[in-house]
Amino acid sequence: MLFNSLTFALFLPVVFIFYWSVNKKSLKIQNILLLGSSYFFYSCWDWRFLFLLIFSTLLDFFSGIQIEKAKSQYQKKFWFWLSIIVNLGFLGIFKYFNFFAESLKDLISIFGFQVNIWSLQVILPIGISFYTFHGLSYVIDIYKNRIKAEKNFIDYALFVSYFPLLVAGPIERATHLLPQIKKKRNFNYEQAVDGLRQILWGLFKKIVIADNCAIQANLIFNNSTEYSGSTLAIGAIFFAFQIYGDFSGYSDIALGVSRLFGIELLQNFSFPYFSRDIAEFWRRWHISLSSWFKDYLYIPLGGSKGGRWGQVRNTFAVFLVSGFWHGANWTFIIWGLLNAIYFLPLLLLNKNRSHIEIVALESKLPSIKEFVMMVTTFTFTVLAWIFFRAKNVKHALQFISGIFSKSFFSLPTERPTYLILLILLFIVIEWLGRRNKYALEKLEFQYNTFFRWSMYMIIIVFVFIFGAREQEFIYFQF
Amino acid sequence: MKRFLLRVLLFSLVFFALDKLFYIFLFIAPKLEEDHRLELLLNGKINKELIVMGSSRGAYNIIAEQIEKETGKTAYNISYAGSNVQFHLFLLKTLLKFNNKPKTIVLSLDNPYEFLYVKTFDYRYDKMYPLEKYNYINDELIRLDDKSKFSKIFCLARLNRNSFNFRKKGVTKESPILECGSMPFSIESGKNNFKFDDKKVRYPVKEELKDKKKAFLEFQKICKENNIKLIYCLAPNFRVYNSTLEHRIKDISLPENRFFVYDTTDFRYKKIEYFHDESHLNIRGAKLFTSELSKFINLNK
């Protein structure tokens, strides 16, 4: 059930009305209803994997309680490692087994031996990377005595399986989401309206921007040998907007849907393409994952305490693991590595926290220096995205060498005017709304009802006219 | 909560009304097309004894009105350039649903691409979009996952950005559409920089697409069920004839179907004067080829 499908458009109002019309707004019944809806939502993809989700939930729930109850360090460690190994084991089997098997086969073949290694013919359970990380952070937090174990299974299961974030995040923390699940929720008109507005903006990003960019990006990436350098460059830019529109659009819809139920999720994107350096980009792109890696990998590895060398090592580790988290392919690892390399000069010069606030906070336009910095950061990001999108490393290298050829200075053969105009319109709207959580957030306070409704109507018209096929979200595959 | 629901309801009603205004674009779209054949098909206006189907090689190389004169059978051509066998199947189903069933269908085959993947042979969605006001077309697009189910409710979901392009679309001056549906190329429009290719090209059997073969088998099954005589037809390319596809088709063809191949010994098919380009005849070549086809039809009455 995709967020941009008719099925979801029917599912959401039904759950919403039942949820708020529960007798005396009973929190318990509301949570049961949300959990049941979440399991239904998940089973619409493949009901068989629902058992895996429930098993993972049960394991972490009981592990958490056992860790807290443990009388000895040995018992505590036992439950902790049981949960970690089983969770990562599932992730490893479903997501990485074939990658390791293939890599081993390639390695052996270098020495002249040919072996047949068994490979798994199984589809990746949707959302496994996200709900596994939910469970992991929960168990680690209990082990580190940061939080108490949750005793109510329904509440915990809802924390793991809450449908707006179940398949592609944001990756929530128990400290942020569980208290909201346990607190009585009352309907808030402003919050619900804002939720709908954020859903609408998310749909625009996904259907109008991402899906239309996808058509061009797929065409150019799938036939990259036939195109000039300038067309390849434009293809890479289309992909940059595709992935941003797709993933941040998904996140906006998820956050908006959740607000309809009175639950605030973590912000996942904050106008990353307006970043002035790569460090700022990573504070604004997939924020929930970046902060997860910071808290559960970077800091446990020593963070910035181990001197400059330690800091560099830990930063590289985080980027490499982050790349690998995205998918079992060398392209993602190189993508991570490239970002780490981009990050390195900032780290060495101690400038990785130079830009905390959004660009041009007090002015309408950026300064020339800021503009150049934004364009440079965007260019480096686009270059890295080529690895993210390419079929394999060879394809990515061919693509890049194609860009840096003489034909870079020719006119691109694929340059759909309508799409370029749409992207420009999108950039302008995002720029105007860059001080908010999402571009349309403050619309309520700036304009009257007629103007606002007209804006919404125009956006919906765009969504219908520029949207056709229901296309999956890129991050579902992770 | 009540206020919220009321506002949402009011907004939905306003949007619903606005959406219906967009029906005008659905209404205008078919009128902007110069090729009305699919719409005629939907309106049950193609009640002929013989129907020509296929891709560009059917549209440009076979002149239906000439067949009419030479065989005495009423004929119409609903071949679409760049269309694949799946689209031909859709046309056949549409033809049978809304029109009297023909006695004979001539299916022009693409040698050697009938079952192979080629970028230029596709399901002609673009021919269907202007006819989105017809529920039948919309349902087909939904079935093909090209339109969302929202289009059952909202006019807007049936539109796309081409709906706002008000220029006439469809037919070029070099191959005007005749009343019989055929679109032969004029002699003047042809290229003159191509040569006869006398190399035999290997036919990659392993690269055949299952979906195309499945559609092909269904096509002949429907013809059999409706008692329609099916004639497969191979028009000349400006190259030496390769019979592999002919054998592939004969292997899976039902015994009652007929197979017509142009006269591969006729020297005129090696002359550039009869061709528009490497794959299509011009009107002079089309007349020659059509007369051959008519003779074959007369012999197989």
Tab-separated table of C-alpha atoms in Angstrom, chain A residues 125-477:
chain	number	residue	atom	x	y	z
A	125	PRO	CA	11.298	-7.704	3.600
A	126	ILE	CA	10.162	-4.146	3.201
A	127	GLY	CA	11.283	-1.755	5.933
A	128	ILE	CA	13.605	-4.302	7.589
A	129	SER	CA	16.486	-1.807	7.799
A	130	PHE	CA	14.236	0.709	9.513
A	131	TYR	CA	12.457	-1.445	12.075
A	132	THR	CA	15.654	-3.301	12.892
A	133	PHE	CA	17.284	0.022	13.751
A	134	HIS	CA	14.298	0.914	15.932
A	135	GLY	CA	14.735	-2.292	17.864
A	136	LEU	CA	18.510	-1.965	18.101
A	137	SER	CA	18.442	1.568	19.483
A	138	TYR	CA	15.822	0.534	22.034
A	139	VAL	CA	17.831	-2.424	23.343
A	140	ILE	CA	21.099	-0.463	23.347
A	141	ASP	CA	19.477	2.379	25.288
A	142	ILE	CA	18.228	-0.050	27.945
A	143	TYR	CA	21.598	-1.769	28.134
A	144	LYS	CA	23.283	1.603	28.609
A	145	ASN	CA	20.677	2.506	31.286
A	146	ARG	CA	19.456	5.483	29.253
A	147	ILE	CA	15.822	4.364	29.336
A	148	LYS	CA	13.598	1.937	31.238
A	149	ALA	CA	12.273	-1.149	29.488
A	150	GLU	CA	8.712	-0.806	28.202
A	151	LYS	CA	6.346	-3.190	29.997
A	152	ASN	CA	3.326	-2.726	27.775
A	153	PHE	CA	3.691	-4.867	24.679
A	154	ILE	CA	1.090	-2.949	22.650
A	155	ASP	CA	2.895	0.336	23.238
A	156	TYR	CA	6.266	-1.140	22.376
A	157	ALA	CA	4.950	-2.909	19.273
A	158	LEU	CA	3.396	0.360	18.131
A	159	PHE	CA	6.745	2.122	18.606
A	160	VAL	CA	8.355	-0.401	16.231
A	161	SER	CA	5.507	-0.817	13.754
A	162	TYR	CA	3.714	2.548	13.657
A	163	PHE	CA	2.590	2.593	10.025
A	164	PRO	CA	3.636	6.108	8.939
A	165	LEU	CA	7.279	5.283	9.654
A	166	LEU	CA	7.276	1.528	9.288
A	167	VAL	CA	8.637	1.109	5.792
A	168	ALA	CA	10.983	4.027	5.239
A	169	GLY	CA	11.412	5.899	8.490
A	170	PRO	CA	12.153	8.367	9.954
A	171	ILE	CA	14.145	6.145	12.314
A	172	GLU	CA	12.599	6.994	15.640
A	173	ARG	CA	14.045	6.784	19.145
A	174	ALA	CA	12.258	5.255	22.083
A	175	THR	CA	12.986	8.404	24.085
A	176	HIS	CA	11.075	10.505	21.559
A	177	LEU	CA	8.234	8.289	20.376
A	178	LEU	CA	7.349	6.042	23.326
A	179	PRO	CA	6.386	8.910	25.661
A	180	GLN	CA	4.012	10.199	22.971
A	181	ILE	CA	2.499	6.746	22.549
A	182	LYS	CA	1.902	6.498	26.296
A	183	LYS	CA	0.423	9.966	26.656
A	184	LYS	CA	-3.265	10.684	26.173
A	185	ARG	CA	-3.778	12.427	22.872
A	186	ASN	CA	-6.466	14.973	22.159
A	187	PHE	CA	-7.481	16.125	18.739
A	188	ASN	CA	-5.738	19.351	17.775
A	189	TYR	CA	-7.257	21.205	14.851
A	190	GLU	CA	-4.126	23.185	13.924
A	191	GLN	CA	-1.942	20.095	14.138
A	192	ALA	CA	-4.287	18.106	11.901
A	193	VAL	CA	-4.541	20.877	9.294
A	194	ASP	CA	-0.769	21.233	9.323
A	195	GLY	CA	-0.513	17.473	8.890
A	196	LEU	CA	-2.703	17.576	5.793
A	197	ARG	CA	-0.649	20.450	4.400
A	198	GLN	CA	2.566	18.505	4.929
A	199	ILE	CA	1.044	15.426	3.256
A	200	LEU	CA	0.106	17.591	0.275
A	201	TRP	CA	3.614	18.990	-0.026
A	202	GLY	CA	5.048	15.502	0.291
A	203	LEU	CA	2.805	14.288	-2.531
A	204	PHE	CA	3.931	17.192	-4.696
A	205	LYS	CA	7.579	16.334	-4.069
A	206	LYS	CA	7.032	12.666	-4.770
A	207	ILE	CA	4.596	12.699	-7.674
A	208	VAL	CA	5.405	15.932	-9.457
A	209	ILE	CA	9.130	16.229	-8.866
A	210	ALA	CA	10.515	12.771	-8.101
A	211	ASP	CA	8.407	10.649	-10.447
A	212	ASN	CA	8.909	12.991	-13.389
A	213	CYS	CA	12.641	13.280	-12.739
A	214	ALA	CA	12.717	9.477	-12.488
A	215	ILE	CA	11.504	9.112	-16.080
A	216	GLN	CA	14.369	11.227	-17.408
A	217	ALA	CA	16.984	9.917	-14.973
A	218	ASN	CA	16.099	6.297	-15.811
A	219	LEU	CA	16.248	7.012	-19.521
A	220	ILE	CA	19.683	8.607	-19.265
A	221	PHE	CA	21.191	6.183	-16.730
A	222	ASN	CA	19.859	3.111	-18.554
A	223	ASN	CA	21.265	4.257	-21.906
A	224	SER	CA	24.261	6.203	-20.633
A	225	THR	CA	26.599	5.101	-23.410
A	226	GLU	CA	24.386	6.780	-26.004
A	227	TYR	CA	24.429	10.252	-24.464
A	228	SER	CA	26.742	13.259	-24.508
A	229	GLY	CA	28.552	14.521	-21.411
A	230	SER	CA	26.114	17.395	-20.971
A	231	THR	CA	23.108	15.038	-21.143
A	232	LEU	CA	24.718	12.711	-18.606
A	233	ALA	CA	25.319	15.671	-16.293
A	234	ILE	CA	21.674	16.681	-16.606
A	235	GLY	CA	20.682	13.053	-15.959
A	236	ALA	CA	22.673	13.066	-12.721
A	237	ILE	CA	20.985	16.320	-11.660
A	238	PHE	CA	17.578	14.819	-12.426
A	239	PHE	CA	18.471	11.886	-10.216
A	240	ALA	CA	19.545	14.260	-7.428
A	241	PHE	CA	16.083	15.827	-7.497
A	242	GLN	CA	14.423	12.456	-7.898
A	243	ILE	CA	15.964	11.030	-4.761
A	244	TYR	CA	15.376	14.207	-2.774
A	245	GLY	CA	11.767	14.540	-3.908
A	246	ASP	CA	11.165	10.848	-3.373
A	247	PHE	CA	12.632	10.419	0.087
A	248	SER	CA	11.876	13.820	1.594
A	249	GLY	CA	8.418	13.597	0.011
A	250	TYR	CA	7.899	10.246	1.729
A	251	SER	CA	9.107	11.711	5.020
A	252	ASP	CA	6.760	14.682	4.708
A	253	ILE	CA	3.820	12.366	4.089
A	254	ALA	CA	4.852	10.176	7.026
A	255	LEU	CA	5.178	13.180	9.360
A	256	GLY	CA	1.915	14.664	8.107
A	257	VAL	CA	-0.009	11.414	8.513
A	258	SER	CA	1.363	10.986	12.009
A	259	ARG	CA	0.277	14.499	12.955
A	260	LEU	CA	-3.280	13.531	12.069
A	261	PHE	CA	-3.035	11.055	14.938
A	262	GLY	CA	-1.494	13.603	17.281
A	263	ILE	CA	1.996	12.123	17.167
A	264	GLU	CA	5.022	14.180	16.115
A	265	LEU	CA	7.818	12.298	14.359
A	266	LEU	CA	11.447	13.360	14.000
A	267	GLN	CA	12.213	15.760	11.179
A	268	ASN	CA	14.133	13.869	8.520
A	269	PHE	CA	15.069	16.570	5.982
A	270	SER	CA	15.815	20.227	6.292
A	271	PHE	CA	16.474	21.669	2.820
A	272	PRO	CA	19.747	19.786	2.263
A	273	TYR	CA	20.404	21.179	-1.208
A	274	PHE	CA	20.798	24.649	0.290
A	275	SER	CA	23.812	23.435	2.295
A	276	ARG	CA	27.046	25.371	2.089
A	277	ASP	CA	29.326	22.427	2.813
A	278	ILE	CA	29.040	18.674	3.024
A	279	ALA	CA	28.931	18.655	6.828
A	280	GLU	CA	25.870	20.879	6.712
A	281	PHE	CA	24.404	18.642	4.007
A	282	TRP	CA	24.638	15.647	6.329
A	283	ARG	CA	22.984	17.568	9.134
A	284	ARG	CA	20.078	18.227	6.781
A	285	TRP	CA	19.786	14.947	4.805
A	286	HIS	CA	18.156	11.856	6.330
A	287	ILE	CA	18.661	13.430	9.745
A	288	SER	CA	17.229	10.500	11.700
A	289	LEU	CA	19.752	8.071	10.182
A	290	SER	CA	22.715	10.430	10.553
A	291	SER	CA	21.915	11.039	14.200
A	292	TRP	CA	21.349	7.306	14.739
A	293	PHE	CA	24.819	6.544	13.418
A	294	LYS	CA	26.276	9.382	15.457
A	295	ASP	CA	24.750	8.079	18.706
A	296	TYR	CA	25.127	4.344	18.173
A	297	LEU	CA	28.323	4.112	16.117
A	298	TYR	CA	30.374	7.302	16.053
A	299	ILE	CA	30.241	8.035	19.786
A	300	PRO	CA	30.702	4.374	20.919
A	301	LEU	CA	33.770	4.222	18.648
A	302	GLY	CA	35.218	7.154	20.569
A	303	GLY	CA	33.664	10.028	18.645
A	304	SER	CA	35.961	13.007	18.560
A	305	LYS	CA	37.759	12.028	21.750
A	306	GLY	CA	40.499	9.947	20.205
A	307	GLY	CA	42.403	12.831	18.685
A	308	ARG	CA	42.377	13.851	15.057
A	309	TRP	CA	43.237	10.388	13.735
A	310	GLY	CA	40.497	8.772	15.806
A	311	GLN	CA	38.001	11.341	14.607
A	312	VAL	CA	38.925	10.696	10.975
A	313	ARG	CA	38.758	6.916	11.449
A	314	ASN	CA	35.351	7.121	13.155
A	315	THR	CA	33.969	9.461	10.508
A	316	PHE	CA	35.037	7.117	7.742
A	317	ALA	CA	33.538	4.173	9.627
A	318	VAL	CA	30.195	5.966	9.923
A	319	PHE	CA	30.064	6.902	6.236
A	320	LEU	CA	31.079	3.434	5.086
A	321	VAL	CA	28.521	1.715	7.305
A	322	SER	CA	25.915	4.260	6.237
A	323	GLY	CA	26.656	3.443	2.584
A	324	PHE	CA	26.409	-0.265	3.302
A	325	TRP	CA	23.151	0.238	5.196
A	326	HIS	CA	21.605	1.581	1.999
A	327	GLY	CA	22.251	-1.561	0.056
A	328	ALA	CA	24.387	-4.587	-0.535
A	329	ASN	CA	26.384	-3.230	-3.415
A	330	TRP	CA	29.854	-1.768	-3.806
A	331	THR	CA	28.280	1.333	-5.350
A	332	PHE	CA	26.739	2.290	-2.004
A	333	ILE	CA	30.009	1.684	-0.173
A	334	ILE	CA	31.850	3.937	-2.626
A	335	TRP	CA	29.094	6.506	-2.263
A	336	GLY	CA	29.700	6.464	1.496
A	337	LEU	CA	33.450	6.632	1.004
A	338	LEU	CA	33.163	9.601	-1.354
A	339	ASN	CA	31.109	11.490	1.194
A	340	ALA	CA	33.696	10.707	3.853
A	341	ILE	CA	36.413	12.083	1.567
A	342	TYR	CA	34.359	15.234	0.990
A	343	PHE	CA	34.000	15.538	4.758
A	344	LEU	CA	37.694	15.085	5.505
A	345	PRO	CA	39.022	18.614	4.725
A	346	LEU	CA	36.292	20.148	6.903
A	347	LEU	CA	37.216	17.804	9.715
A	348	LEU	CA	40.933	18.490	9.460
A	349	LEU	CA	40.398	22.240	9.312
A	350	ASN	CA	37.891	22.023	12.161
A	351	LYS	CA	35.215	23.619	9.997
A	352	ASN	CA	32.634	20.865	10.115
A	353	ARG	CA	30.306	22.939	12.267
A	354	SER	CA	30.690	26.274	10.489
A	355	HIS	CA	27.149	26.353	9.130
A	356	ILE	CA	24.521	25.430	11.655
A	357	GLU	CA	21.701	27.830	10.757
A	358	ILE	CA	19.958	27.732	7.401
A	359	VAL	CA	21.542	29.855	4.693
A	360	ALA	CA	20.425	33.503	4.366
A	361	LEU	CA	18.498	33.339	7.624
A	362	GLU	CA	18.016	37.088	7.834
A	363	SER	CA	17.975	37.971	4.139
A	364	LYS	CA	15.952	37.112	1.081
A	365	LEU	CA	18.856	36.000	-1.096
A	366	PRO	CA	22.191	34.341	-0.364
A	367	SER	CA	25.439	36.274	-0.743
A	368	ILE	CA	27.573	35.448	-3.795
A	369	LYS	CA	29.932	33.475	-1.555
A	370	GLU	CA	27.044	31.475	-0.090
A	371	PHE	CA	25.622	30.860	-3.537
A	372	VAL	CA	28.966	29.558	-4.819
A	373	MET	CA	29.288	27.339	-1.751
A	374	MET	CA	25.791	25.931	-2.275
A	375	VAL	CA	26.423	25.200	-5.938
A	376	THR	CA	29.775	23.570	-5.135
A	377	THR	CA	28.274	21.381	-2.421
A	378	PHE	CA	25.417	20.421	-4.705
A	379	THR	CA	27.849	19.513	-7.496
A	380	PHE	CA	29.872	17.236	-5.230
A	381	THR	CA	26.680	15.659	-3.940
A	382	VAL	CA	25.445	15.007	-7.472
A	383	LEU	CA	28.753	13.377	-8.333
A	384	ALA	CA	28.357	11.008	-5.397
A	385	TRP	CA	24.733	10.279	-6.322
A	386	ILE	CA	25.986	8.785	-9.593
A	387	PHE	CA	27.417	5.865	-7.600
A	388	PHE	CA	24.169	5.593	-5.673
A	389	ARG	CA	22.135	5.274	-8.873
A	390	ALA	CA	24.501	3.302	-11.098
A	391	LYS	CA	24.019	-0.438	-11.661
A	392	ASN	CA	27.587	-1.181	-10.632
A	393	VAL	CA	30.916	0.529	-10.116
A	394	LYS	CA	31.912	0.097	-13.762
A	395	HIS	CA	28.708	1.777	-14.873
A	396	ALA	CA	29.303	4.680	-12.480
A	397	LEU	CA	32.865	5.186	-13.684
A	398	GLN	CA	31.749	5.067	-17.322
A	399	PHE	CA	29.037	7.595	-16.523
A	400	ILE	CA	31.469	9.974	-14.842
A	401	SER	CA	34.076	9.669	-17.582
A	402	GLY	CA	31.256	10.333	-20.060
A	403	ILE	CA	30.430	13.577	-18.267
A	404	PHE	CA	34.041	14.755	-18.285
A	405	SER	CA	34.398	14.392	-22.028
A	406	LYS	CA	34.440	16.991	-24.808
A	407	SER	CA	30.713	16.524	-25.343
A	408	PHE	CA	30.113	18.148	-21.965
A	409	PHE	CA	30.144	21.456	-23.822
A	410	SER	CA	27.480	20.419	-26.335
A	411	LEU	CA	23.768	21.093	-25.866
A	412	PRO	CA	22.081	18.234	-23.934
A	413	THR	CA	19.890	16.070	-26.148
A	414	GLU	CA	17.443	15.362	-23.310
A	415	ARG	CA	16.307	18.677	-21.828
A	416	PRO	CA	12.565	18.555	-21.133
A	417	THR	CA	11.539	22.178	-20.649
A	418	TYR	CA	8.502	21.338	-18.527
A	419	LEU	CA	10.608	19.395	-16.051
A	420	ILE	CA	13.284	22.062	-15.807
A	421	LEU	CA	10.563	24.644	-15.125
A	422	LEU	CA	8.984	22.393	-12.502
A	423	ILE	CA	12.330	21.949	-10.764
A	424	LEU	CA	12.925	25.714	-10.790
A	425	LEU	CA	9.459	26.309	-9.324
A	426	PHE	CA	10.189	23.692	-6.690
A	427	ILE	CA	13.510	25.327	-5.775
A	428	VAL	CA	11.820	28.723	-5.436
A	429	ILE	CA	9.086	27.363	-3.131
A	430	GLU	CA	11.631	25.471	-1.039
A	431	TRP	CA	13.822	28.576	-0.842
A	432	LEU	CA	10.934	30.739	0.342
A	433	GLY	CA	10.046	28.190	2.997
A	434	ARG	CA	13.573	27.247	4.053
A	435	ARG	CA	13.248	28.688	7.561
A	436	ASN	CA	10.404	26.272	8.363
A	437	LYS	CA	10.223	22.555	8.990
A	438	TYR	CA	8.805	22.104	5.504
A	439	ALA	CA	8.260	24.618	2.732
A	440	LEU	CA	4.539	25.264	3.208
A	441	GLU	CA	4.507	25.226	7.009
A	442	LYS	CA	3.865	28.916	7.657
A	443	LEU	CA	1.335	29.367	4.890
A	444	GLU	CA	-1.371	29.457	7.542
A	445	PHE	CA	-0.047	32.667	9.101
A	446	GLN	CA	0.871	34.514	5.936
A	447	TYR	CA	-2.182	34.307	3.717
A	448	ASN	CA	-5.970	34.303	3.919
A	449	THR	CA	-8.180	31.272	3.398
A	450	PHE	CA	-8.964	32.041	-0.239
A	451	PHE	CA	-5.297	32.286	-1.181
A	452	ARG	CA	-4.380	29.188	0.820
A	453	TRP	CA	-7.153	27.091	-0.672
A	454	SER	CA	-6.221	28.284	-4.139
A	455	MET	CA	-2.632	27.227	-3.491
A	456	TYR	CA	-3.753	23.799	-2.284
A	457	MET	CA	-5.993	23.389	-5.336
A	458	ILE	CA	-3.145	24.291	-7.685
A	459	ILE	CA	-0.846	21.803	-5.972
A	460	ILE	CA	-3.486	19.065	-6.211
A	461	VAL	CA	-4.051	19.870	-9.894
A	462	PHE	CA	-0.295	19.548	-10.462
A	463	VAL	CA	-0.231	16.265	-8.563
A	464	PHE	CA	-2.970	14.845	-10.760
A	465	ILE	CA	-1.699	16.160	-14.063
A	466	PHE	CA	1.943	15.313	-13.597
A	467	GLY	CA	1.316	12.029	-11.843
A	468	ALA	CA	0.336	8.893	-13.624
A	469	ARG	CA	1.585	5.526	-12.565
A	470	GLU	CA	1.807	4.750	-8.864
A	471	GLN	CA	5.563	4.516	-8.458
A	472	GLU	CA	7.279	2.989	-5.466
A	473	PHE	CA	9.475	5.013	-3.187
A	474	ILE	CA	13.236	4.503	-3.685
A	475	TYR	CA	13.892	3.975	0.003
A	476	PHE	CA	11.486	1.017	0.175
A	477	GLN	CA	14.292	-1.121	-1.234
